[in-house]
PDB file of C-alpha atoms in Angstrom:
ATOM      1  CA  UNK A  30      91.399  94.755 111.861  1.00 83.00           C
ATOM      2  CA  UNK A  31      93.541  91.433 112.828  1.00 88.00           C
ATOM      3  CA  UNK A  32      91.927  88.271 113.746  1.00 91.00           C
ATOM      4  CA  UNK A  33      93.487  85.373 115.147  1.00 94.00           C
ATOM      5  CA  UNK A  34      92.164  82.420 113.698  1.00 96.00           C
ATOM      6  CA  UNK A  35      91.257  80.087 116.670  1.00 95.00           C
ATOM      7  CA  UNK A  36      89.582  83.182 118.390  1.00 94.00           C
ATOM      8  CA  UNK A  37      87.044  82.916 114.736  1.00 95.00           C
ATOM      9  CA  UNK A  38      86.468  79.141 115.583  1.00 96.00           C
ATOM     10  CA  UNK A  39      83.224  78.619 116.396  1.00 97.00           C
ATOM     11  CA  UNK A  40      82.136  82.222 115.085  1.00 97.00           C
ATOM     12  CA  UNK A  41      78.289  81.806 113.788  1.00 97.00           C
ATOM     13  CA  UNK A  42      77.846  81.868 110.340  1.00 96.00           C
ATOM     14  CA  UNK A  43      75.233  84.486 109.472  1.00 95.00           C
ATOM     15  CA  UNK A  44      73.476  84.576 106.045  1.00 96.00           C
ATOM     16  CA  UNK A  45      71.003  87.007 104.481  1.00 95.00           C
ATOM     17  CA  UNK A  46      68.023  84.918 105.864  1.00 96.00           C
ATOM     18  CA  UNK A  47      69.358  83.882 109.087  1.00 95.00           C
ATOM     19  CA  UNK A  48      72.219  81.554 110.323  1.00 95.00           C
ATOM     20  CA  UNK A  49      74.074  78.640 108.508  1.00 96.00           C
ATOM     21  CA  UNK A  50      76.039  77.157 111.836  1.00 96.00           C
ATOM     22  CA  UNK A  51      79.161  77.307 113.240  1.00 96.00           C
ATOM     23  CA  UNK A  52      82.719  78.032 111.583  1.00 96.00           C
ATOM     24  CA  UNK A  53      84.794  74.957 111.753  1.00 96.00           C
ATOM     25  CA  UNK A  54      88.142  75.863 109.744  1.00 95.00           C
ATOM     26  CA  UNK A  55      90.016  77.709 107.481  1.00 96.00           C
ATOM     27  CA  UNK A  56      92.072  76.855 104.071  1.00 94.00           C
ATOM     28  CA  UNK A  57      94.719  79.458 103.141  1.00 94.00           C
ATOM     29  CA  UNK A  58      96.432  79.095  99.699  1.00 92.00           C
ATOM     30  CA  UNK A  59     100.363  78.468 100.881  1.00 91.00           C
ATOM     31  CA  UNK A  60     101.920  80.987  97.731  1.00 90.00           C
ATOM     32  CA  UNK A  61      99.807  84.043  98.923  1.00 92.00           C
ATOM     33  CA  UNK A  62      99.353  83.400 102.511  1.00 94.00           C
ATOM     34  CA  UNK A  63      95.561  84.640 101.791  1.00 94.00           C
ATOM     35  CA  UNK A  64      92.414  82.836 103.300  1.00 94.00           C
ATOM     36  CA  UNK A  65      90.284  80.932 100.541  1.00 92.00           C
ATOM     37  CA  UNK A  66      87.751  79.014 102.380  1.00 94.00           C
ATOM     38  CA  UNK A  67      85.853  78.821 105.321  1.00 94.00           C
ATOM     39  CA  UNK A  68      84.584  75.650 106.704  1.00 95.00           C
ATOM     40  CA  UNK A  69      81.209  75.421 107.795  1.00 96.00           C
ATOM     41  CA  UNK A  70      79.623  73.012 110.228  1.00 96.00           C
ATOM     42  CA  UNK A  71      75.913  73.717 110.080  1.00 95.00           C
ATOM     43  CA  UNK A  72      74.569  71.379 112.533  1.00 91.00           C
ATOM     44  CA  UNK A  73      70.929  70.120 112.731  1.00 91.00           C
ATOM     45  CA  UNK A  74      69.329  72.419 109.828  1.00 93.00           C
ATOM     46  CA  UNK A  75      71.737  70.066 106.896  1.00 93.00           C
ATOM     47  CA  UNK A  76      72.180  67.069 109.160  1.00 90.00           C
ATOM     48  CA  UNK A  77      75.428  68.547 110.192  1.00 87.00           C
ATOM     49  CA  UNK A  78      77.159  68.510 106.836  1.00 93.00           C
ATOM     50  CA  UNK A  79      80.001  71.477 106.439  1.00 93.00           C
ATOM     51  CA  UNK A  80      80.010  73.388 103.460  1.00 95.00           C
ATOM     52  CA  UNK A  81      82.413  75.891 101.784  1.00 93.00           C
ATOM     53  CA  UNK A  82      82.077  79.537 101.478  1.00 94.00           C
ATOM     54  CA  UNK A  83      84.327  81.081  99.725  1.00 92.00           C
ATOM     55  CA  UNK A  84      86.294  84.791 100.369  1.00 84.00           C
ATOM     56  CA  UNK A  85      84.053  86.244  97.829  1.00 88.00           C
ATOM     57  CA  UNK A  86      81.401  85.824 100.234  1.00 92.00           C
ATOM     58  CA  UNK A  87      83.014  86.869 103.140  1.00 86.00           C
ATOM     59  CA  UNK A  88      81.792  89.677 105.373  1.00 85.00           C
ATOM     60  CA  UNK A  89      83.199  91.317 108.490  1.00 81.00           C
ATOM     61  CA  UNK A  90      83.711  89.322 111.157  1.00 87.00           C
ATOM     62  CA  UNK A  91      81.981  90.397 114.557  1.00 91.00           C
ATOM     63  CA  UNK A  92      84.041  89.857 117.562  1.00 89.00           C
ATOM     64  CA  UNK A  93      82.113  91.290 120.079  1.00 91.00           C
ATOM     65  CA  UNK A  94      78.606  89.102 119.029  1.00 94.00           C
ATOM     66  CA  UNK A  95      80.835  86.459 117.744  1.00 96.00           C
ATOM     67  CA  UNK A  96      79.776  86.362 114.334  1.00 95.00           C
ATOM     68  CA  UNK A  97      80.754  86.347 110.592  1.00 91.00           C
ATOM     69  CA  UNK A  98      78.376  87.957 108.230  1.00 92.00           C
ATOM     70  CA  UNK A  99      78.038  85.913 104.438  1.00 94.00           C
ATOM     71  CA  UNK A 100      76.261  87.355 101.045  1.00 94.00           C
ATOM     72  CA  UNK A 101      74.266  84.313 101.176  1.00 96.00           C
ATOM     73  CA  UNK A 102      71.066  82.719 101.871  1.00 96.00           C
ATOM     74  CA  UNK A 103      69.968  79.332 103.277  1.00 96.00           C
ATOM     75  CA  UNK A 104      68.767  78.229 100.103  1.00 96.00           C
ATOM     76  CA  UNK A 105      72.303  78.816  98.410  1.00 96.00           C
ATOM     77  CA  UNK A 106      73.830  76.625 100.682  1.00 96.00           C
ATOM     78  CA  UNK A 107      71.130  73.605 100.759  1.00 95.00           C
ATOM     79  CA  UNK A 108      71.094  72.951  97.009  1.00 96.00           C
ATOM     80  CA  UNK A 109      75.125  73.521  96.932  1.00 94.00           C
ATOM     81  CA  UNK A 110      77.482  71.096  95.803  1.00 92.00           C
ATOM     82  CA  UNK A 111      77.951  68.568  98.450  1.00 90.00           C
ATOM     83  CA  UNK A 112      81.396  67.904  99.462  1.00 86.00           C
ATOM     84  CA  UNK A 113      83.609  65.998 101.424  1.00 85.00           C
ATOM     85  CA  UNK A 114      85.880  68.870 103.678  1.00 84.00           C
ATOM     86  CA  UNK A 115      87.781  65.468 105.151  1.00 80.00           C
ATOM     87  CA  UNK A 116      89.162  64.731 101.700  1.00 80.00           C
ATOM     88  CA  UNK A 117      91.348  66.750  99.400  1.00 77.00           C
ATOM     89  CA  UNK A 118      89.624  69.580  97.709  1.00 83.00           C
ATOM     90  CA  UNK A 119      89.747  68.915  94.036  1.00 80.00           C
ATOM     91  CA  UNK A 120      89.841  71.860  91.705  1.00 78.00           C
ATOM     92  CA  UNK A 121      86.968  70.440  90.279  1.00 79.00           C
ATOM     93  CA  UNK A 122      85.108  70.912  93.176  1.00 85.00           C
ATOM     94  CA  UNK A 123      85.856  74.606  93.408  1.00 86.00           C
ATOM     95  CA  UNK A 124      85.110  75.196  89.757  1.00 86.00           C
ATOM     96  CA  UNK A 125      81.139  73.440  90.912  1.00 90.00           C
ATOM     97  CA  UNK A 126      81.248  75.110  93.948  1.00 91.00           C
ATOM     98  CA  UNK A 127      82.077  78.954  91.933  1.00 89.00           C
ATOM     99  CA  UNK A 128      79.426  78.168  89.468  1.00 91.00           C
ATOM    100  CA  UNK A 129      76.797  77.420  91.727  1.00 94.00           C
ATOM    101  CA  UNK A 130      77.448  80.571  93.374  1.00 94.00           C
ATOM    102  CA  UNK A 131      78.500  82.429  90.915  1.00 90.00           C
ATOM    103  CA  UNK A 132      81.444  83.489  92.648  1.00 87.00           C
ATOM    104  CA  UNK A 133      84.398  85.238  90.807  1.00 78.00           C
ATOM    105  CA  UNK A 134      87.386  83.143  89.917  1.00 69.00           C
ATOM    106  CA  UNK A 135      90.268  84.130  92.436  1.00 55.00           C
ATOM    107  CA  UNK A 136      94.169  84.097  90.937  1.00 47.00           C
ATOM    108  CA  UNK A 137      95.663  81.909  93.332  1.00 47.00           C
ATOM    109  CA  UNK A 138      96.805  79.780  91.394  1.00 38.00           C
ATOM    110  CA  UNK A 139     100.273  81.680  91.026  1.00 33.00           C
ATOM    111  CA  UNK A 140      98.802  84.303  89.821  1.00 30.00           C
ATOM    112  CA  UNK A 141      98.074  87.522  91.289  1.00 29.00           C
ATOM    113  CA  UNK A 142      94.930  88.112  93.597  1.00 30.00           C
ATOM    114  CA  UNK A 143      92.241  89.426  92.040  1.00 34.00           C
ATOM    115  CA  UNK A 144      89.309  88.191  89.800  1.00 37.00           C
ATOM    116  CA  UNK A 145      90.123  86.396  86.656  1.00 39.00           C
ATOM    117  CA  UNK A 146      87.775  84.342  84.309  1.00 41.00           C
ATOM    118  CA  UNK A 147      86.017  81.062  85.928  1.00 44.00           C
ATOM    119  CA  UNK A 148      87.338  78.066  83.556  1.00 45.00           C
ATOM    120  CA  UNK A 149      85.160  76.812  80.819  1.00 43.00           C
ATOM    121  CA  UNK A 150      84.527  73.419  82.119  1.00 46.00           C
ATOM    122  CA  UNK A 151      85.383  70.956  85.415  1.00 44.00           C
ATOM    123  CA  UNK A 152      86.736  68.440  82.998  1.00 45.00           C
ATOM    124  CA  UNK A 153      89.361  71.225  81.010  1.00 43.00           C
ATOM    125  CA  UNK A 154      90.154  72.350  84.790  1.00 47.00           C
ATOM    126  CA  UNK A 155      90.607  68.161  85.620  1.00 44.00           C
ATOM    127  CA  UNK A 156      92.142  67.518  82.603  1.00 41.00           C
ATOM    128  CA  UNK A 157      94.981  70.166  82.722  1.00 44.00           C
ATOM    129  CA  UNK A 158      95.199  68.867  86.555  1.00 47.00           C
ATOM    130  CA  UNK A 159      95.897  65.358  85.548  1.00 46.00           C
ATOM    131  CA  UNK A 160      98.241  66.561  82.517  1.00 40.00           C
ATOM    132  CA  UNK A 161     100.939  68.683  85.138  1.00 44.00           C
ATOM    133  CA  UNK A 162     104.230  66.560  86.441  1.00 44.00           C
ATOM    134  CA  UNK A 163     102.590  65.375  89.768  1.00 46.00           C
ATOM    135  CA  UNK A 164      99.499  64.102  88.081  1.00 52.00           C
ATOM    136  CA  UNK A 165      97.481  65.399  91.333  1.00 55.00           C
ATOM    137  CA  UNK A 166      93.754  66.936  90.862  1.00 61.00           C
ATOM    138  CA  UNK A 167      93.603  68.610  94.384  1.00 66.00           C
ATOM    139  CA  UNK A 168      94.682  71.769  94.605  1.00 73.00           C
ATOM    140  CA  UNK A 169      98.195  71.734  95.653  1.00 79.00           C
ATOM    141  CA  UNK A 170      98.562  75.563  97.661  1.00 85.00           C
ATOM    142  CA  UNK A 171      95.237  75.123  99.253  1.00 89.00           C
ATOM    143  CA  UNK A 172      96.197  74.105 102.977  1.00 92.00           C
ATOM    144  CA  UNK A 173      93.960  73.736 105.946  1.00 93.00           C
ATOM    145  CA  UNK A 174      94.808  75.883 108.980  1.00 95.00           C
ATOM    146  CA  UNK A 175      94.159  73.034 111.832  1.00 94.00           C
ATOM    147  CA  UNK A 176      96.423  71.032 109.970  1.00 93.00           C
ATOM    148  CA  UNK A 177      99.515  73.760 110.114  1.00 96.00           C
ATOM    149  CA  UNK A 178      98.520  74.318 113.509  1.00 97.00           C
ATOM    150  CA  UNK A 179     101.636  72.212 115.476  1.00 97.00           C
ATOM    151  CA  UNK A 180     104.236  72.726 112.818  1.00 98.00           C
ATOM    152  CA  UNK A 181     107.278  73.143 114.053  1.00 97.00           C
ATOM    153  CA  UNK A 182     109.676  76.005 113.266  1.00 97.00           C
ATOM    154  CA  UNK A 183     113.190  76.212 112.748  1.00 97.00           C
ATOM    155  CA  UNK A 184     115.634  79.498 112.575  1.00 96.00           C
ATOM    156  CA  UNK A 185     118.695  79.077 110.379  1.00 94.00           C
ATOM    157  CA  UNK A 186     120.572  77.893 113.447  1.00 95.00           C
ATOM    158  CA  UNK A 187     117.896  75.607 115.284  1.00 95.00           C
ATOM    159  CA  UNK A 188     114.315  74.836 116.841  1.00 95.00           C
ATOM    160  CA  UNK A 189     111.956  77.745 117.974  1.00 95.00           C
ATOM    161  CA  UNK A 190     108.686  76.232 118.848  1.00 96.00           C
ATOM    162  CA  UNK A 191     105.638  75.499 116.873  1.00 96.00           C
ATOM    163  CA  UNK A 192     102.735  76.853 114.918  1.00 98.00           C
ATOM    164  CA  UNK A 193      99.956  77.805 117.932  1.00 97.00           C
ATOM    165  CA  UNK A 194      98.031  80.214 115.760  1.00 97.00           C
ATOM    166  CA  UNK A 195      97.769  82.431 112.738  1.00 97.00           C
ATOM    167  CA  UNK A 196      96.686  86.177 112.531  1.00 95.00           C
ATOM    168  CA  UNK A 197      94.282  87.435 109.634  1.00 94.00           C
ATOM    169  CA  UNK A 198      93.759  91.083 108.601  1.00 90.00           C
ATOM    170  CA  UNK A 199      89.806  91.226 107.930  1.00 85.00           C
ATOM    171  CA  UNK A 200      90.490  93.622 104.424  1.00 85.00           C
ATOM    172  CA  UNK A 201      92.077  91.520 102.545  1.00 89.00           C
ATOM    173  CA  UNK A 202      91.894  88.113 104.403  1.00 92.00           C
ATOM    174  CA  UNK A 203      95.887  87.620 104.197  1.00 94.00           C
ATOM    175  CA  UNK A 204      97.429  85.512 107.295  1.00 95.00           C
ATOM    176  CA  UNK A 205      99.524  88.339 108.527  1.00 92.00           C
ATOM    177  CA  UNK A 206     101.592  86.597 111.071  1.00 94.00           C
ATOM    178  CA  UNK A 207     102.052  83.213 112.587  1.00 96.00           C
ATOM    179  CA  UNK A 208     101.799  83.020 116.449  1.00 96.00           C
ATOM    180  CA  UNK A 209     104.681  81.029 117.323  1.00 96.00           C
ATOM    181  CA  UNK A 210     105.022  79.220 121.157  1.00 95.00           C
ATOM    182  CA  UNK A 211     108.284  78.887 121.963  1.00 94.00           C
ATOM    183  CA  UNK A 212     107.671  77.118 125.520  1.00 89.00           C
ATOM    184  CA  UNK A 213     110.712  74.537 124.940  1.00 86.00           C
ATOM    185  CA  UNK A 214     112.765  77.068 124.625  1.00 90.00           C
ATOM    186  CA  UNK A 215     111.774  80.379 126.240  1.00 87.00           C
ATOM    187  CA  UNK A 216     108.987  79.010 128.533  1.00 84.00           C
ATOM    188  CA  UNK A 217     105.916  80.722 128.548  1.00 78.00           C
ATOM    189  CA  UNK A 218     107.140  83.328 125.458  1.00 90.00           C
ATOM    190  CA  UNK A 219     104.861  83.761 122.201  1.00 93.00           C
ATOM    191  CA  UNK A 220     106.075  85.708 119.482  1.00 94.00           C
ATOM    192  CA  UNK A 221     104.467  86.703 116.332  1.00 94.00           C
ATOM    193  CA  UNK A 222     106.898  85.955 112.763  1.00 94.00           C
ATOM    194  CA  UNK A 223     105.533  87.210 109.338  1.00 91.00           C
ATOM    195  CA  UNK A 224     105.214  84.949 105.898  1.00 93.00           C
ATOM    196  CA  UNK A 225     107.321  87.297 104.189  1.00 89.00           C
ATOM    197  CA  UNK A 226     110.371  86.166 106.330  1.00 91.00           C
ATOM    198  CA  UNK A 227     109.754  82.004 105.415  1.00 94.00           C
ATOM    199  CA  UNK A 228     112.467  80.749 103.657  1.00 93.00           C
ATOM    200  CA  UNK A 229     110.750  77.407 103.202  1.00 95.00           C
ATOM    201  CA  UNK A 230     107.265  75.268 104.286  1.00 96.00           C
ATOM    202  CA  UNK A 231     108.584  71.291 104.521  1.00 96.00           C
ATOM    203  CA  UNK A 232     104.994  69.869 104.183  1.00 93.00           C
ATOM    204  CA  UNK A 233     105.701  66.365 104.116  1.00 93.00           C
ATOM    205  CA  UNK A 234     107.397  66.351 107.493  1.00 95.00           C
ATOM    206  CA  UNK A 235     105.003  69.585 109.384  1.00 96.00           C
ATOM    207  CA  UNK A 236     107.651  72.263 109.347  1.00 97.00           C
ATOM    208  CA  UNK A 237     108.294  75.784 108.824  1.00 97.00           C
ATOM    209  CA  UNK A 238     111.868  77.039 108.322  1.00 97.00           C
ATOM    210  CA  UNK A 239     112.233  81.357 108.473  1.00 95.00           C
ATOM    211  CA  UNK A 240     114.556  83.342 107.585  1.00 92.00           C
ATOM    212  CA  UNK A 241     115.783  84.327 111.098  1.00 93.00           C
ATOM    213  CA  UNK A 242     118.067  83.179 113.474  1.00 93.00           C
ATOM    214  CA  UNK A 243     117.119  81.995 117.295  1.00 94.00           C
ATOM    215  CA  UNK A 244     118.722  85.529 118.747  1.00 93.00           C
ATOM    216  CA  UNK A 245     116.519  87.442 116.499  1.00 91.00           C
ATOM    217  CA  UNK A 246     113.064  85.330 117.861  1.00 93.00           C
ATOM    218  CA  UNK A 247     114.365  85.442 121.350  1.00 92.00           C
ATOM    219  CA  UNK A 248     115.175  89.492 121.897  1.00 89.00           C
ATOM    220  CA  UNK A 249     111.572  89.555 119.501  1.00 90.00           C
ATOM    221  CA  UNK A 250     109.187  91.324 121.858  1.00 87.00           C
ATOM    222  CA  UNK A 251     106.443  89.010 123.513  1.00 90.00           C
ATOM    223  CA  UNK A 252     103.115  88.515 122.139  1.00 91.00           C
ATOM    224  CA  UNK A 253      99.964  89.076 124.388  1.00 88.00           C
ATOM    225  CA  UNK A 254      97.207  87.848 122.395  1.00 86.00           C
ATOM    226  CA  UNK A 255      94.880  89.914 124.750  1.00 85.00           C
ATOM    227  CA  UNK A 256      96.034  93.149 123.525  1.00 83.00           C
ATOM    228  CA  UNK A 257      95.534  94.007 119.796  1.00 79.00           C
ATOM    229  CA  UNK A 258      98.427  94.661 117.995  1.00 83.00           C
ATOM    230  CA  UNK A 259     100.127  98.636 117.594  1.00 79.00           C
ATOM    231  CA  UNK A 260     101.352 100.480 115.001  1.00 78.00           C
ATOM    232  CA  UNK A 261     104.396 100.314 117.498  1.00 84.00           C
ATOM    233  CA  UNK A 262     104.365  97.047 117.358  1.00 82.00           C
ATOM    234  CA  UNK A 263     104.376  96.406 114.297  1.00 80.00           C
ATOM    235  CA  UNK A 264     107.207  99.232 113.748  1.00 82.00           C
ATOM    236  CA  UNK A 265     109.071  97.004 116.060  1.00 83.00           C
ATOM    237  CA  UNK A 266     108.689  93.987 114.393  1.00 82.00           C
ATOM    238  CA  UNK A 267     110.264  95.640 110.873  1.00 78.00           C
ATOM    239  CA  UNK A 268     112.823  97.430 112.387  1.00 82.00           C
ATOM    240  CA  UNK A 269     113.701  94.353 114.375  1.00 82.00           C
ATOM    241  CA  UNK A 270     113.446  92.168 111.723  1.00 83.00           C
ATOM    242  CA  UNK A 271     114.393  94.413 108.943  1.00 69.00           C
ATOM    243  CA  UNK A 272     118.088  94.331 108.788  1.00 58.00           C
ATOM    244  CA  UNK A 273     117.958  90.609 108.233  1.00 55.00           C
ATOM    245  CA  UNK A 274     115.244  90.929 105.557  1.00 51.00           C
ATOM    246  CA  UNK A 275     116.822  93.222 103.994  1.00 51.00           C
ATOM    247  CA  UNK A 276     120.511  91.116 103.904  1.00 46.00           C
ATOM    248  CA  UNK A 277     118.359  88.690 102.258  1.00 47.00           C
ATOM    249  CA  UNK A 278     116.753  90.972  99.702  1.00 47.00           C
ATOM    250  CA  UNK A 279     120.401  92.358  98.835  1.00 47.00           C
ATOM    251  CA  UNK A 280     121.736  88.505  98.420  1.00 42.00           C
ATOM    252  CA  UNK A 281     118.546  87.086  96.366  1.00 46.00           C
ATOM    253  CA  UNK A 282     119.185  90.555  93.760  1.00 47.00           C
ATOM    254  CA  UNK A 283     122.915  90.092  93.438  1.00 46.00           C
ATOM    255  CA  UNK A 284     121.684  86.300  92.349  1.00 45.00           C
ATOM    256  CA  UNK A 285     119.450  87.362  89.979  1.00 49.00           C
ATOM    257  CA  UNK A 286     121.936  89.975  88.523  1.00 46.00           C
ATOM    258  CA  UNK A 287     124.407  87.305  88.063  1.00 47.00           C
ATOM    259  CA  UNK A 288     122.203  84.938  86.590  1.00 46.00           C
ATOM    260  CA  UNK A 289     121.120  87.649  84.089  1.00 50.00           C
ATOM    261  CA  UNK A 290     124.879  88.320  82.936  1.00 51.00           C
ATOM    262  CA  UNK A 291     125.298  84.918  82.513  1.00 50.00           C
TER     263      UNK A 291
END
């Protein structure tokens, strides 16, 4: 089932031994478009601290009580590792957090998603960190949801809108589609664009460049975020879409071809 994530915000968190507080925010990794991390604000029971809790914890999430079951307990989460959610997430901090857990080590990391082995040690995981080009011991793909939230998109030939909200697919966790409001342009029109058809992310100046041109997004049909999405929706989105995806596939293969016979 798809989620949107700001209809999740403010979901109660619900562990094996009763409730840990309110969901606050979301980090996806930005290579697999896949949920890592929710945020946790749990209010007067830990002085209001927010905690992490991983995707190997997560549960369904209940729309209809408004809540999102973890394989937890209050305990767990008390004597975790306490960290700052304001501040970058270091890779050291999820190699503390996983231990404490015991959580399995997810391949994010450019690899593919699944469980691989936890690294020996915080300080091997720092160290190789602080040995790469950029010298930088956060985690690089892991972005926060409310931040992306406002980015502005571009087609190949101009502005669309912005970032208004991302949709989630409960099995796997992976951001399906992006919710984009186009209300400069088409007033009042919301259409939904998929990862797959980014071309680029510009973090350093909050935008997100696809793949498409403005025709495409305009005769896209409308998004009513009341109504769960079809099949036929969907089936209109690739077919829609497809032609264009599929000019791209055909361009980026003749590349690679080339490169390989030079």
């Amino acid at each position: 089932m798809q989620h949107s994530i700001s209809s999740m915000i403010g979901y109660t968190i619900r562990a094996t031994d009763g409730d840990l507080g309110k969901v606050d925010e979301f980090y996806f990794n930005d290579e697999t478009w896949k949920i890592r991390y929710i945020v946790v604000e749990t209010g007067s029971w830990l002085n209001g601290r927010k905690v992490l809790i991983s995707l190997a914890a997560f549960g369904e999430a209940e729309s209809e009580s408004g809540t999102f079951s973890v394989n937890l307990t209050r305990e767990q989460v008390r004597s975790s590792p306490d960290i700052d959610t304001q501040r970058p997430i270091y890779r050291q901090h999820e190699v503390e957090l996983h231990k404490h857990y015991q959580w399995p080590w997810r391949g994010d990391y450019g690899g593919t998603f699944g469980t691989v082995p936890l690294p020996q040690s915080a300080d091997e995981t720092l160290a190789a960190q602080e040995d790469s080009a950029s010298g930088r011991r956060d985690d690089p793909h892991l972005r926060s949801t409310r931040q992306v939230i406002g980015y502005h998109i571009h087609a190949i030939d101009g502005d669309v809108g912005h970032v208004e909200d991302f949709l989630v697919d409960d099995e796997d966790w992976a951001i399906r589609f992006l919710v984009a409001d186009t209300r400069n342009w088409l007033p009042g029109k919301k259409v939904i664009l998929s990862p797959l058809w980014i071309k680029r992310v510009q973090w350093d100046d909050s935008s997100v460049h696809f793949d498409l041109t403005r025709e495409s997004v305009k005769n896209s049909l409308e998004f009513n975020s009341s109504k769960p999405i079809s099949r036929d929706y969907e089936a209109f989105l690739l077919e829609h879409f497809g032609p264009l995806m599929q000019k791209k596939n055909d361009h980026e293969g003749k590349k690679n071809t080339s490169k390989g016979e030079e």
